[in-house]
Amino acid sequence: MEYILDTADLEAIKHCNEFYPLAGVTTNPSIIAKENTDFWTLVKNIRDIIGPDKLFFAQTVQKTADKMVEEACLLNEKTGGKFCVKIPISEEGLKATKRLKQLGIKVLVTAIFTPAQALIAARAGADYVAPYVNRLDNIIGDGCYVVSEIVKQFNIYNLPCKVLAASFKNAELVHKCAVAGCHCVTVTDDILKAVLSHPMTDAAVEGFEKDWESVYGDKTILDF
Ligand code: G3P
């Protein structure tokens, strides 16, 4: 499973790109609006940090297929490097997806809440679908179960579409998606930190340091 960062906060992107095995960065209109800055400058800054080989996902804000295609082409051209346009699931969105596949532009169909939505998006040619895990849990759904059913469907029908699960509240949801065979998750920097942290790890490392220092003081292996 690949890890993608779900933010347009440049400091968080810089940090996570340095320390974590990131496959890319996802944004959406809410995430971009949160930064409240010039759109293309922000896109360029993100691209400069992650480089051309990591996937950059940006969402169209258009409502009709023709305009979605036009915006996707502009985003693809101006973003440079590996790019994938995000399109919310709808009739217009499916029409745009089919057209963009003919043009060779990668598409993620987003705002997915059911396996049926995911299947039809994949049939339209989506490269990725993004089910919203925590938002489903918030309405007493089971986001991870939906993710597992989408993965199962894609396997049954041998579809190349990848499941990029989004909307996470904690590390446990990320783990459940991994076990379900989800291909990618997009998460905030806080969730990434939670994924690698464990109090038992801290205790173990503290023990190693104490035992070493009791014999070798502040010397490290480099000093021998
Ligand atoms: O792009 C979708 C994802 O960012 C949603 O996450 O936390 O707003 O539910 P959240």
PDB file of C-alpha atoms and ligand atoms in Angstrom:
ATOM      1  CA  MET A   1       0.000   0.000   0.000  1.00  0.00           C
ATOM      2  CA  GLU A   2       1.274   3.448  -0.922  1.00  0.00           C
ATOM      3  CA  TYR A   3       1.141   6.514   1.338  1.00  0.00           C
ATOM      4  CA  ILE A   4       0.042   9.848  -0.071  1.00  0.00           C
ATOM      5  CA  LEU A   5      -0.127  13.145   1.791  1.00  0.00           C
ATOM      6  CA  ASP A   6      -3.514  14.891   1.864  1.00  0.00           C
ATOM      7  CA  THR A   7      -2.591  18.540   2.309  1.00  0.00           C
ATOM      8  CA  ALA A   8      -1.413  21.704   0.548  1.00  0.00           C
ATOM      9  CA  ASP A   9       0.480  22.918   3.629  1.00  0.00           C
ATOM     10  CA  LEU A  10       4.007  23.436   2.293  1.00  0.00           C
ATOM     11  CA  GLU A  11       5.749  22.876   5.629  1.00  0.00           C
ATOM     12  CA  ALA A  12       3.930  19.571   6.152  1.00  0.00           C
ATOM     13  CA  ILE A  13       4.733  18.497   2.583  1.00  0.00           C
ATOM     14  CA  LYS A  14       8.425  19.418   3.027  1.00  0.00           C
ATOM     15  CA  HIS A  15       8.631  17.482   6.273  1.00  0.00           C
ATOM     16  CA  CYS A  16       6.796  14.358   5.116  1.00  0.00           C
ATOM     17  CA  ASN A  17       8.568  14.287   1.755  1.00  0.00           C
ATOM     18  CA  GLU A  18      11.889  14.210   3.622  1.00  0.00           C
ATOM     19  CA  PHE A  19      11.035  11.603   6.231  1.00  0.00           C
ATOM     20  CA  TYR A  20       8.291   9.352   4.827  1.00  0.00           C
ATOM     21  CA  PRO A  21       8.013   7.054   1.806  1.00  0.00           C
ATOM     22  CA  LEU A  22       5.515   9.319   0.034  1.00  0.00           C
ATOM     23  CA  ALA A  23       4.079   8.397  -3.356  1.00  0.00           C
ATOM     24  CA  GLY A  24       2.529  11.826  -3.883  1.00  0.00           C
ATOM     25  CA  VAL A  25       0.286  14.620  -2.656  1.00  0.00           C
ATOM     26  CA  THR A  26      -3.501  14.935  -2.942  1.00  0.00           C
ATOM     27  CA  THR A  27      -5.465  18.156  -2.752  1.00  0.00           C
ATOM     28  CA  ASN A  28      -9.112  19.090  -3.076  1.00  0.00           C
ATOM     29  CA  PRO A  29     -10.880  22.473  -3.245  1.00  0.00           C
ATOM     30  CA  SER A  30     -11.266  22.629   0.566  1.00  0.00           C
ATOM     31  CA  ILE A  31      -7.578  21.832   1.116  1.00  0.00           C
ATOM     32  CA  ILE A  32      -6.506  24.469  -1.433  1.00  0.00           C
ATOM     33  CA  ALA A  33      -8.921  27.088  -0.041  1.00  0.00           C
ATOM     34  CA  LYS A  34      -7.497  26.518   3.453  1.00  0.00           C
ATOM     35  CA  GLU A  35      -4.135  27.901   2.239  1.00  0.00           C
ATOM     36  CA  ASN A  36      -5.926  31.006   0.858  1.00  0.00           C
ATOM     37  CA  THR A  37      -3.149  31.884  -1.588  1.00  0.00           C
ATOM     38  CA  ASP A  38      -2.536  32.129  -5.346  1.00  0.00           C
ATOM     39  CA  PHE A  39      -3.512  28.769  -6.869  1.00  0.00           C
ATOM     40  CA  TRP A  40      -0.751  28.333  -9.470  1.00  0.00           C
ATOM     41  CA  THR A  41       1.976  29.524  -7.111  1.00  0.00           C
ATOM     42  CA  LEU A  42       0.827  26.940  -4.580  1.00  0.00           C
ATOM     43  CA  VAL A  43       0.766  24.201  -7.223  1.00  0.00           C
ATOM     44  CA  LYS A  44       4.285  25.154  -8.359  1.00  0.00           C
ATOM     45  CA  ASN A  45       5.580  25.192  -4.792  1.00  0.00           C
ATOM     46  CA  ILE A  46       4.161  21.751  -4.110  1.00  0.00           C
ATOM     47  CA  ARG A  47       5.642  20.401  -7.343  1.00  0.00           C
ATOM     48  CA  ASP A  48       9.027  21.921  -6.512  1.00  0.00           C
ATOM     49  CA  ILE A  49       9.036  20.096  -3.170  1.00  0.00           C
ATOM     50  CA  ILE A  50       7.920  16.659  -4.367  1.00  0.00           C
ATOM     51  CA  GLY A  51       9.686  16.727  -7.751  1.00  0.00           C
ATOM     52  CA  PRO A  52       8.347  15.439 -11.082  1.00  0.00           C
ATOM     53  CA  ASP A  53       8.242  11.724 -10.241  1.00  0.00           C
ATOM     54  CA  LYS A  54       5.684  11.815  -7.435  1.00  0.00           C
ATOM     55  CA  LEU A  55       1.990  12.005  -8.230  1.00  0.00           C
ATOM     56  CA  PHE A  56       0.255  15.336  -7.767  1.00  0.00           C
ATOM     57  CA  PHE A  57      -3.557  15.161  -7.520  1.00  0.00           C
ATOM     58  CA  ALA A  58      -5.654  18.306  -8.041  1.00  0.00           C
ATOM     59  CA  GLN A  59      -9.425  18.458  -8.322  1.00  0.00           C
ATOM     60  CA  THR A  60     -11.488  20.138 -11.013  1.00  0.00           C
ATOM     61  CA  VAL A  61     -14.001  22.726  -9.775  1.00  0.00           C
ATOM     62  CA  GLN A  62     -16.096  22.562 -12.952  1.00  0.00           C
ATOM     63  CA  LYS A  63     -19.636  21.162 -13.221  1.00  0.00           C
ATOM     64  CA  THR A  64     -19.886  20.052 -16.862  1.00  0.00           C
ATOM     65  CA  ALA A  65     -17.861  17.350 -18.616  1.00  0.00           C
ATOM     66  CA  ASP A  66     -16.530  19.701 -21.299  1.00  0.00           C
ATOM     67  CA  LYS A  67     -15.281  22.208 -18.747  1.00  0.00           C
ATOM     68  CA  MET A  68     -13.878  19.436 -16.523  1.00  0.00           C
ATOM     69  CA  VAL A  69     -11.865  18.151 -19.488  1.00  0.00           C
ATOM     70  CA  GLU A  70     -10.659  21.665 -20.320  1.00  0.00           C
ATOM     71  CA  GLU A  71      -9.615  22.296 -16.705  1.00  0.00           C
ATOM     72  CA  ALA A  72      -7.972  18.873 -16.405  1.00  0.00           C
ATOM     73  CA  CYS A  73      -5.902  19.512 -19.533  1.00  0.00           C
ATOM     74  CA  LEU A  74      -4.766  22.884 -18.170  1.00  0.00           C
ATOM     75  CA  LEU A  75      -3.931  21.365 -14.769  1.00  0.00           C
ATOM     76  CA  ASN A  76      -2.025  18.528 -16.432  1.00  0.00           C
ATOM     77  CA  GLU A  77      -0.022  20.932 -18.593  1.00  0.00           C
ATOM     78  CA  LYS A  78       0.755  23.541 -15.929  1.00  0.00           C
ATOM     79  CA  THR A  79       1.409  21.134 -13.049  1.00  0.00           C
ATOM     80  CA  GLY A  80       4.020  19.169 -15.001  1.00  0.00           C
ATOM     81  CA  GLY A  81       5.451  15.862 -13.837  1.00  0.00           C
ATOM     82  CA  LYS A  82       3.211  12.978 -12.832  1.00  0.00           C
ATOM     83  CA  PHE A  83      -0.312  14.327 -12.536  1.00  0.00           C
ATOM     84  CA  CYS A  84      -3.796  12.949 -11.869  1.00  0.00           C
ATOM     85  CA  VAL A  85      -6.988  14.994 -12.002  1.00  0.00           C
ATOM     86  CA  LYS A  86      -9.649  14.381  -9.341  1.00  0.00           C
ATOM     87  CA  ILE A  87     -13.267  14.395 -10.487  1.00  0.00           C
ATOM     88  CA  PRO A  88     -16.265  13.895  -8.160  1.00  0.00           C
ATOM     89  CA  ILE A  89     -18.536  11.008  -9.190  1.00  0.00           C
ATOM     90  CA  SER A  90     -21.507  12.164 -11.323  1.00  0.00           C
ATOM     91  CA  GLU A  91     -22.820  11.680 -14.866  1.00  0.00           C
ATOM     92  CA  GLU A  92     -20.760  14.650 -16.055  1.00  0.00           C
ATOM     93  CA  GLY A  93     -17.771  13.258 -14.151  1.00  0.00           C
ATOM     94  CA  LEU A  94     -18.018   9.870 -15.861  1.00  0.00           C
ATOM     95  CA  LYS A  95     -18.299  11.520 -19.281  1.00  0.00           C
ATOM     96  CA  ALA A  96     -15.192  13.605 -18.515  1.00  0.00           C
ATOM     97  CA  THR A  97     -13.356  10.499 -17.265  1.00  0.00           C
ATOM     98  CA  LYS A  98     -13.992   8.616 -20.518  1.00  0.00           C
ATOM     99  CA  ARG A  99     -12.771  11.589 -22.561  1.00  0.00           C
ATOM    100  CA  LEU A 100      -9.685  12.164 -20.415  1.00  0.00           C
ATOM    101  CA  LYS A 101      -8.683   8.520 -20.758  1.00  0.00           C
ATOM    102  CA  GLN A 102      -8.698   8.991 -24.540  1.00  0.00           C
ATOM    103  CA  LEU A 103      -6.449  12.017 -24.036  1.00  0.00           C
ATOM    104  CA  GLY A 104      -4.067  10.010 -21.845  1.00  0.00           C
ATOM    105  CA  ILE A 105      -4.673  12.014 -18.646  1.00  0.00           C
ATOM    106  CA  LYS A 106      -4.882  10.105 -15.377  1.00  0.00           C
ATOM    107  CA  VAL A 107      -8.181  10.369 -13.478  1.00  0.00           C
ATOM    108  CA  LEU A 108      -9.144   9.770  -9.861  1.00  0.00           C
ATOM    109  CA  VAL A 109     -12.891   9.627  -9.319  1.00  0.00           C
ATOM    110  CA  THR A 110     -13.525  11.048  -5.875  1.00  0.00           C
ATOM    111  CA  ALA A 111     -16.283  11.431  -3.256  1.00  0.00           C
ATOM    112  CA  ILE A 112     -17.008   7.687  -3.457  1.00  0.00           C
ATOM    113  CA  PHE A 113     -19.280   6.277  -0.750  1.00  0.00           C
ATOM    114  CA  THR A 114     -20.422   2.937  -2.222  1.00  0.00           C
ATOM    115  CA  PRO A 115     -18.803  -0.006  -4.018  1.00  0.00           C
ATOM    116  CA  ALA A 116     -21.342   0.480  -6.842  1.00  0.00           C
ATOM    117  CA  GLN A 117     -20.077   4.027  -7.455  1.00  0.00           C
ATOM    118  CA  ALA A 118     -16.499   2.740  -7.473  1.00  0.00           C
ATOM    119  CA  LEU A 119     -17.251  -0.011  -9.993  1.00  0.00           C
ATOM    120  CA  ILE A 120     -18.930   2.280 -12.499  1.00  0.00           C
ATOM    121  CA  ALA A 121     -16.081   4.810 -12.171  1.00  0.00           C
ATOM    122  CA  ALA A 122     -13.557   2.049 -12.855  1.00  0.00           C
ATOM    123  CA  ARG A 123     -15.561   0.933 -15.896  1.00  0.00           C
ATOM    124  CA  ALA A 124     -15.473   4.519 -17.195  1.00  0.00           C
ATOM    125  CA  GLY A 125     -11.670   4.267 -17.093  1.00  0.00           C
ATOM    126  CA  ALA A 126     -10.738   5.821 -13.750  1.00  0.00           C
ATOM    127  CA  ASP A 127      -7.153   5.084 -12.714  1.00  0.00           C
ATOM    128  CA  TYR A 128      -8.091   5.571  -9.054  1.00  0.00           C
ATOM    129  CA  VAL A 129     -11.239   5.783  -6.959  1.00  0.00           C
ATOM    130  CA  ALA A 130     -11.280   7.561  -3.603  1.00  0.00           C
ATOM    131  CA  PRO A 131     -13.729   6.205  -0.996  1.00  0.00           C
ATOM    132  CA  TYR A 132     -14.114   8.451   2.080  1.00  0.00           C
ATOM    133  CA  VAL A 133     -13.544   6.199   5.084  1.00  0.00           C
ATOM    134  CA  ASN A 134     -14.092   8.466   8.098  1.00  0.00           C
ATOM    135  CA  ARG A 135     -16.991  10.339   6.520  1.00  0.00           C
ATOM    136  CA  LEU A 136     -18.754   6.965   6.121  1.00  0.00           C
ATOM    137  CA  ASP A 137     -17.999   6.034   9.733  1.00  0.00           C
ATOM    138  CA  ASN A 138     -19.408   9.400  10.812  1.00  0.00           C
ATOM    139  CA  ILE A 139     -22.825   8.439   9.448  1.00  0.00           C
ATOM    140  CA  ILE A 140     -22.685   4.994  11.088  1.00  0.00           C
ATOM    141  CA  GLY A 141     -21.390   3.382   7.913  1.00  0.00           C
ATOM    142  CA  ASP A 142     -18.323   1.146   7.787  1.00  0.00           C
ATOM    143  CA  GLY A 143     -15.719   2.890   5.650  1.00  0.00           C
ATOM    144  CA  CYS A 144     -13.156   0.084   5.828  1.00  0.00           C
ATOM    145  CA  TYR A 145     -15.760  -2.516   4.834  1.00  0.00           C
ATOM    146  CA  VAL A 146     -16.675  -0.387   1.805  1.00  0.00           C
ATOM    147  CA  VAL A 147     -12.964  -0.209   0.905  1.00  0.00           C
ATOM    148  CA  SER A 148     -12.655  -4.009   1.214  1.00  0.00           C
ATOM    149  CA  GLU A 149     -15.686  -4.546  -1.043  1.00  0.00           C
ATOM    150  CA  ILE A 150     -14.281  -2.178  -3.672  1.00  0.00           C
ATOM    151  CA  VAL A 151     -10.952  -4.049  -3.633  1.00  0.00           C
ATOM    152  CA  LYS A 152     -12.841  -7.353  -3.946  1.00  0.00           C
ATOM    153  CA  GLN A 153     -14.875  -6.106  -6.922  1.00  0.00           C
ATOM    154  CA  PHE A 154     -11.799  -4.868  -8.762  1.00  0.00           C
ATOM    155  CA  ASN A 155     -10.152  -8.258  -8.201  1.00  0.00           C
ATOM    156  CA  ILE A 156     -13.232 -10.230  -9.325  1.00  0.00           C
ATOM    157  CA  TYR A 157     -13.539  -8.231 -12.537  1.00  0.00           C
ATOM    158  CA  ASN A 158      -9.792  -7.895 -13.010  1.00  0.00           C
ATOM    159  CA  LEU A 159      -9.984  -4.088 -13.234  1.00  0.00           C
ATOM    160  CA  PRO A 160      -6.704  -2.119 -13.179  1.00  0.00           C
ATOM    161  CA  CYS A 161      -8.289   0.753 -11.186  1.00  0.00           C
ATOM    162  CA  LYS A 162      -6.596   1.401  -7.822  1.00  0.00           C
ATOM    163  CA  VAL A 163      -8.351   2.130  -4.545  1.00  0.00           C
ATOM    164  CA  LEU A 164      -6.972   5.311  -2.977  1.00  0.00           C
ATOM    165  CA  ALA A 165      -8.806   5.552   0.331  1.00  0.00           C
ATOM    166  CA  ALA A 166      -9.242   9.061   1.771  1.00  0.00           C
ATOM    167  CA  SER A 167     -10.684  10.696   4.885  1.00  0.00           C
ATOM    168  CA  PHE A 168      -8.954   9.162   7.898  1.00  0.00           C
ATOM    169  CA  LYS A 169      -9.420   9.874  11.582  1.00  0.00           C
ATOM    170  CA  ASN A 170      -6.799   7.548  13.035  1.00  0.00           C
ATOM    171  CA  ALA A 171      -4.057   4.995  12.354  1.00  0.00           C
ATOM    172  CA  GLU A 172      -6.351   2.035  12.984  1.00  0.00           C
ATOM    173  CA  LEU A 173      -8.462   2.910   9.923  1.00  0.00           C
ATOM    174  CA  VAL A 174      -5.269   3.043   7.841  1.00  0.00           C
ATOM    175  CA  HIS A 175      -4.269  -0.404   9.116  1.00  0.00           C
ATOM    176  CA  LYS A 176      -7.701  -1.862   8.339  1.00  0.00           C
ATOM    177  CA  CYS A 177      -7.497  -0.514   4.788  1.00  0.00           C
ATOM    178  CA  ALA A 178      -4.035  -2.059   4.375  1.00  0.00           C
ATOM    179  CA  VAL A 179      -5.331  -5.456   5.500  1.00  0.00           C
ATOM    180  CA  ALA A 180      -8.253  -5.101   3.065  1.00  0.00           C
ATOM    181  CA  GLY A 181      -5.758  -4.836   0.189  1.00  0.00           C
ATOM    182  CA  CYS A 182      -6.266  -1.120  -0.445  1.00  0.00           C
ATOM    183  CA  HIS A 183      -3.659   0.137  -2.941  1.00  0.00           C
ATOM    184  CA  CYS A 184      -3.079   3.626  -1.482  1.00  0.00           C
ATOM    185  CA  VAL A 185      -4.193   5.834   1.376  1.00  0.00           C
ATOM    186  CA  THR A 186      -4.078   9.615   1.488  1.00  0.00           C
ATOM    187  CA  VAL A 187      -3.621  10.977   4.998  1.00  0.00           C
ATOM    188  CA  THR A 188      -2.538  14.074   6.908  1.00  0.00           C
ATOM    189  CA  ASP A 189       0.899  14.415   8.474  1.00  0.00           C
ATOM    190  CA  ASP A 190      -0.648  13.765  11.912  1.00  0.00           C
ATOM    191  CA  ILE A 191      -1.993  10.397  10.780  1.00  0.00           C
ATOM    192  CA  LEU A 192       1.375   9.474   9.229  1.00  0.00           C
ATOM    193  CA  LYS A 193       3.041  10.209  12.580  1.00  0.00           C
ATOM    194  CA  ALA A 194       0.399   8.139  14.383  1.00  0.00           C
ATOM    195  CA  VAL A 195       1.031   5.219  12.018  1.00  0.00           C
ATOM    196  CA  LEU A 196       4.695   4.951  13.019  1.00  0.00           C
ATOM    197  CA  SER A 197       4.408   5.860  16.705  1.00  0.00           C
ATOM    198  CA  HIS A 198       4.000   3.411  19.566  1.00  0.00           C
ATOM    199  CA  PRO A 199       4.679   3.941  23.313  1.00  0.00           C
ATOM    200  CA  MET A 200       6.293   0.475  23.509  1.00  0.00           C
ATOM    201  CA  THR A 201       8.753   1.549  20.782  1.00  0.00           C
ATOM    202  CA  ASP A 202       9.638   4.648  22.822  1.00  0.00           C
ATOM    203  CA  ALA A 203      10.174   2.475  25.911  1.00  0.00           C
ATOM    204  CA  ALA A 204      12.334  -0.012  23.978  1.00  0.00           C
ATOM    205  CA  VAL A 205      14.547   2.723  22.522  1.00  0.00           C
ATOM    206  CA  GLU A 206      14.873   4.403  25.930  1.00  0.00           C
ATOM    207  CA  GLY A 207      16.049   1.057  27.353  1.00  0.00           C
ATOM    208  CA  PHE A 208      18.703   0.648  24.620  1.00  0.00           C
ATOM    209  CA  GLU A 209      20.009   4.166  25.266  1.00  0.00           C
ATOM    210  CA  LYS A 210      20.174   3.655  29.045  1.00  0.00           C
ATOM    211  CA  ASP A 211      22.027   0.311  28.775  1.00  0.00           C
ATOM    212  CA  TRP A 212      24.520   1.679  26.214  1.00  0.00           C
ATOM    213  CA  GLU A 213      25.236   4.841  28.227  1.00  0.00           C
ATOM    214  CA  SER A 214      25.744   2.826  31.434  1.00  0.00           C
ATOM    215  CA  VAL A 215      28.803   1.202  29.809  1.00  0.00           C
ATOM    216  CA  TYR A 216      30.010   3.562  27.059  1.00  0.00           C
ATOM    217  CA  GLY A 217      28.809   6.940  28.306  1.00  0.00           C
ATOM    218  CA  ASP A 218      28.283   9.418  25.459  1.00  0.00           C
ATOM    219  CA  LYS A 219      30.493   7.510  22.991  1.00  0.00           C
ATOM    220  CA  THR A 220      28.801   6.271  19.798  1.00  0.00           C
ATOM    221  CA  ILE A 221      29.922   3.517  17.438  1.00  0.00           C
ATOM    222  CA  LEU A 222      31.537   6.246  15.307  1.00  0.00           C
ATOM    223  CA  ASP A 223      33.942   6.919  18.219  1.00  0.00           C
ATOM    224  CA  PHE A 224      35.410   3.395  18.323  1.00  0.00           C
TER     225      PHE A 224
HETATM  226  O1  G3P B   1     -10.082  14.529  -0.555  1.00  0.00           O
HETATM  227  C1  G3P B   1     -10.910  13.897   0.368  1.00  0.00           C
HETATM  228  C2  G3P B   1     -10.382  13.853   1.748  1.00  0.00           C
HETATM  229  O2  G3P B   1      -9.414  14.840   1.903  1.00  0.00           O
HETATM  230  C3  G3P B   1     -11.469  14.014   2.751  1.00  0.00           C
HETATM  231  O3  G3P B   1     -10.919  14.003   4.034  1.00  0.00           O
HETATM  232  O4  G3P B   1     -10.861  14.521   6.422  1.00  0.00           O
HETATM  233  O5  G3P B   1     -12.096  16.045   4.846  1.00  0.00           O
HETATM  234  O6  G3P B   1     -13.016  13.785   5.411  1.00  0.00           O
HETATM  235  P1  G3P B   1     -11.775  14.624   5.251  1.00  0.00           P
END
